[in-house]
Short mmCIF file of C-alpha atoms in Angstrom, two decimals:
data_model
loop_
_atom_site.label_atom_id
_atom_site.label_comp_id
_atom_site.label_asym_id
_atom_site.label_seq_id
_atom_site.Cartn_x
_atom_site.Cartn_y
_atom_site.Cartn_z
CA UNK A 18 226.25 270.58 87.71
CA UNK A 19 229.54 268.24 87.17
CA UNK A 20 230.92 272.34 86.83
CA UNK A 21 228.91 273.54 89.65
CA UNK A 22 231.37 271.05 91.47
CA UNK A 23 234.74 271.26 90.19
CA UNK A 24 234.61 275.03 90.58
CA UNK A 25 233.73 274.82 94.53
CA UNK A 26 236.16 272.10 95.10
CA UNK A 27 238.79 272.19 91.93
CA UNK A 28 240.90 269.49 93.73
CA UNK A 29 238.17 267.49 94.04
CA UNK A 30 237.98 264.85 91.13
CA UNK A 31 234.63 265.50 89.86
CA UNK A 32 233.47 262.88 87.03
CA UNK A 33 229.95 262.69 84.23
CA UNK A 34 228.76 259.19 84.22
CA UNK A 35 226.17 259.29 81.36
CA UNK A 36 224.49 256.03 79.70
CA UNK A 37 224.67 256.42 76.00
CA UNK A 38 220.77 254.97 75.33
CA UNK A 39 219.71 257.56 72.07
CA UNK A 40 221.46 260.16 72.63
CA UNK A 41 222.85 260.91 69.36
CA UNK A 42 227.56 261.35 68.78
CA UNK A 43 226.99 264.67 68.08
CA UNK A 44 225.05 265.24 71.65
CA UNK A 45 227.51 263.20 73.19
CA UNK A 46 230.56 265.03 72.10
CA UNK A 47 229.19 268.03 72.91
CA UNK A 48 228.83 267.07 76.30
CA UNK A 49 232.21 265.34 76.27
CA UNK A 50 234.13 269.09 75.01
CA UNK A 51 232.72 270.33 78.34
CA UNK A 52 233.40 268.02 80.69
CA UNK A 53 237.34 268.24 78.92
CA UNK A 54 236.87 271.99 78.62
CA UNK A 55 236.39 272.19 82.49
CA UNK A 56 238.49 269.01 84.20
CA UNK A 57 235.63 267.01 84.30
CA UNK A 58 236.10 263.59 83.42
CA UNK A 59 233.99 261.99 81.10
CA UNK A 60 232.61 258.56 81.13
CA UNK A 61 230.64 256.89 78.44
CA UNK A 62 227.97 254.02 80.28
CA UNK A 63 226.55 251.77 77.51
CA UNK A 64 224.83 249.00 79.63
CA UNK A 65 222.80 249.46 83.53
CA UNK A 66 226.32 247.26 84.95
CA UNK A 67 228.65 249.65 83.24
CA UNK A 68 226.92 252.70 85.74
CA UNK A 69 227.31 250.31 88.27
CA UNK A 70 230.93 248.80 87.99
CA UNK A 71 232.21 252.40 87.90
CA UNK A 72 230.13 253.53 91.06
CA UNK A 73 231.52 251.00 92.86
CA UNK A 74 235.24 250.69 91.94
CA UNK A 75 235.90 253.90 90.11
CA UNK A 76 235.53 253.10 86.84
CA UNK A 77 233.53 252.18 83.98
CA UNK A 78 236.44 250.17 82.49
CA UNK A 79 237.08 246.87 84.31
CA UNK A 80 240.87 247.01 84.24
CA UNK A 81 240.78 250.38 86.75
CA UNK A 82 239.42 249.68 89.68
CA UNK A 83 240.28 252.72 92.09
CA UNK A 84 237.37 253.65 93.79
CA UNK A 85 239.39 252.14 97.83
CA UNK A 86 242.39 255.88 96.57
CA UNK A 87 238.79 257.53 95.62
CA UNK A 88 235.78 257.33 97.61
CA UNK A 89 232.62 259.22 96.52
CA UNK A 90 232.43 262.76 98.41
CA UNK A 91 228.77 263.77 96.50
CA UNK A 92 226.55 261.77 94.18
CA UNK A 93 224.25 263.38 91.49
CA UNK A 94 222.38 261.34 89.86
CA UNK A 95 220.30 263.37 86.98
CA UNK A 96 216.91 261.92 84.09
CA UNK A 97 214.05 260.11 84.88
CA UNK A 98 213.08 258.38 87.94
CA UNK A 99 210.91 256.82 90.07
CA UNK A 100 210.70 256.34 93.97
CA UNK A 101 212.14 252.70 93.59
CA UNK A 102 214.74 253.04 91.19
CA UNK A 103 217.00 254.92 88.22
CA UNK A 104 214.99 255.43 84.61
CA UNK A 105 217.69 254.88 81.79
CA UNK A 106 216.37 254.49 78.55
CA UNK A 107 212.89 253.79 77.29
CA UNK A 108 211.32 251.10 75.82
CA UNK A 109 208.33 252.66 74.50
CA UNK A 110 204.40 253.17 75.76
CA UNK A 111 205.51 255.41 79.20
CA UNK A 112 207.95 251.56 79.61
CA UNK A 113 211.36 252.35 80.88
CA UNK A 114 214.79 249.66 81.43
CA UNK A 115 215.63 250.83 85.18
CA UNK A 116 217.49 249.61 88.10
CA UNK A 117 217.49 250.46 91.49
CA UNK A 118 220.60 251.36 94.24
CA UNK A 119 220.51 247.74 96.11
CA UNK A 120 223.55 246.35 93.49
CA UNK A 121 225.95 249.98 95.86
CA UNK A 122 228.97 249.58 97.45
CA UNK A 123 228.85 251.04 100.83
CA UNK A 124 232.55 251.29 100.67
CA UNK A 125 232.42 252.75 97.54
CA UNK A 126 231.24 256.31 99.69
CA UNK A 127 232.97 258.65 101.87
CA UNK A 128 230.84 258.36 104.99
CA UNK A 129 229.54 261.84 104.52
CA UNK A 130 229.18 261.43 100.66
CA UNK A 131 226.40 264.22 99.77
CA UNK A 132 223.19 262.56 97.17
CA UNK A 133 221.32 264.07 95.06
CA UNK A 134 218.69 262.41 93.12
CA UNK A 135 217.43 264.15 90.59
CA UNK A 136 214.20 262.39 89.00
CA UNK A 137 210.74 262.04 90.11
CA UNK A 138 209.58 260.80 93.41
CA UNK A 139 213.22 259.99 94.34
CA UNK A 140 212.73 261.94 97.64
CA UNK A 141 209.90 259.44 98.81
CA UNK A 142 209.92 257.61 102.09
CA UNK A 143 208.63 254.05 102.01
CA UNK A 144 206.04 255.52 104.81
CA UNK A 145 205.19 258.43 102.20
CA UNK A 146 205.00 255.87 98.98
CA UNK A 147 202.48 253.05 100.43
CA UNK A 148 200.09 255.71 101.12
CA UNK A 149 199.59 255.90 97.66
CA UNK A 150 200.67 252.41 96.61
CA UNK A 151 199.65 250.25 99.80
CA UNK A 152 200.31 247.31 98.03
CA UNK A 153 204.59 248.04 97.51
CA UNK A 154 205.85 247.23 100.11
CA UNK A 155 209.86 246.74 98.78
CA UNK A 156 211.85 249.83 99.92
CA UNK A 157 211.97 252.89 98.08
CA UNK A 158 215.48 254.61 96.07
CA UNK A 159 215.30 257.28 99.37
CA UNK A 160 215.27 254.53 101.59
CA UNK A 161 217.49 252.45 99.74
CA UNK A 162 220.80 255.08 99.79
CA UNK A 163 220.18 256.24 103.48
CA UNK A 164 223.02 253.14 104.35
CA UNK A 165 225.50 254.44 101.69
CA UNK A 166 226.13 257.66 103.74
CA UNK A 167 225.71 260.04 107.77
CA UNK A 168 225.60 262.82 105.17
CA UNK A 169 222.81 264.96 103.53
CA UNK A 170 220.46 263.12 100.81
CA UNK A 171 218.05 265.16 99.05
CA UNK A 172 215.31 264.10 96.57
CA UNK A 173 211.89 264.94 95.77
CA UNK A 174 208.27 263.70 96.50
CA UNK A 175 206.98 264.86 93.42
CA UNK A 176 207.06 265.25 89.93
CA UNK A 177 210.06 267.07 88.67
CA UNK A 178 209.54 269.01 85.41
CA UNK A 179 212.59 269.69 83.17
CA UNK A 180 213.52 271.85 80.40
CA UNK A 181 213.49 275.43 81.64
CA UNK A 182 216.49 275.48 80.97
CA UNK A 183 219.98 272.87 80.81
CA UNK A 184 219.95 271.05 84.01
CA UNK A 185 216.94 272.78 85.60
CA UNK A 186 213.57 271.94 86.89
CA UNK A 187 210.52 272.48 88.58
CA UNK A 188 209.07 270.63 91.23
CA UNK A 189 205.61 269.49 90.19
CA UNK A 190 202.67 271.27 92.13
CA UNK A 191 200.66 267.59 93.10
CA UNK A 192 201.83 264.32 94.57
CA UNK A 193 203.80 262.00 93.10
CA UNK A 194 201.59 258.22 90.46
CA UNK A 195 203.62 256.63 88.03
CA UNK A 196 202.63 257.52 85.09
CA UNK A 197 200.35 254.96 84.19
CA UNK A 198 198.48 256.19 87.03
CA UNK A 199 197.32 259.78 86.31
CA UNK A 200 194.95 260.49 84.55
CA UNK A 201 192.52 257.89 86.39
CA UNK A 202 192.65 259.62 90.07
CA UNK A 203 192.89 262.91 91.57
CA UNK A 204 196.43 263.97 92.48
CA UNK A 205 196.95 265.97 96.02
CA UNK A 206 198.51 268.97 95.99
CA UNK A 207 202.11 269.13 97.95
CA UNK A 208 202.41 272.22 99.30
CA UNK A 209 206.05 273.91 98.50
CA UNK A 210 207.81 273.02 101.66
CA UNK A 211 206.94 269.85 101.71
CA UNK A 212 208.63 269.04 98.17
CA UNK A 213 212.10 268.82 98.81
CA UNK A 214 213.09 266.13 101.44
CA UNK A 215 215.80 265.66 103.13
CA UNK A 216 217.88 263.34 104.95
CA UNK A 217 220.18 262.76 107.42
CA UNK A 218 221.28 259.61 108.32
CA UNK A 219 223.44 257.73 110.29
CA UNK A 220 225.57 255.33 108.32
CA UNK A 221 225.96 251.87 109.67
#
């Protein structure tokens, strides 16, 4: 997808930010090589704070903050996720290290930035999630992301099945549930036209 963004607007700076996690050096070298071959900057994050700092300041290197002159015009997340945040590293037993977008600075985003959330259930708005989990009261990820832009925000209300081909996924046909709950209750069928969630918001 980073290559697609670059081809769409060759003059626009495009960066691929990868969380190191459990990738091998060979895999990281492959991603970096493909990025450089296509004129895409490659950034490697070793910790959650590296991701936050890159998004807010334009570099994972604290000595090079330049986001003021380079606001984010398109933001895409690809990876594991849940309705309230981003999963970045498995810890075993269906548990992941995760973070949310509350620490993202709206000033880092162009006022009309487009945001694409390709993690499971990340398109569930608060009201939709609370029907499934009435005890959850915190804003969901997509609710929180609306404060960042007047542009379009895309997410999915269902689990995404990965691995059909590199970078591709298929929206699952059943309603989202946390991993530990999927075998304990019936999941409703979600019509195809309701699996993708598209929001357009007026940023304050």
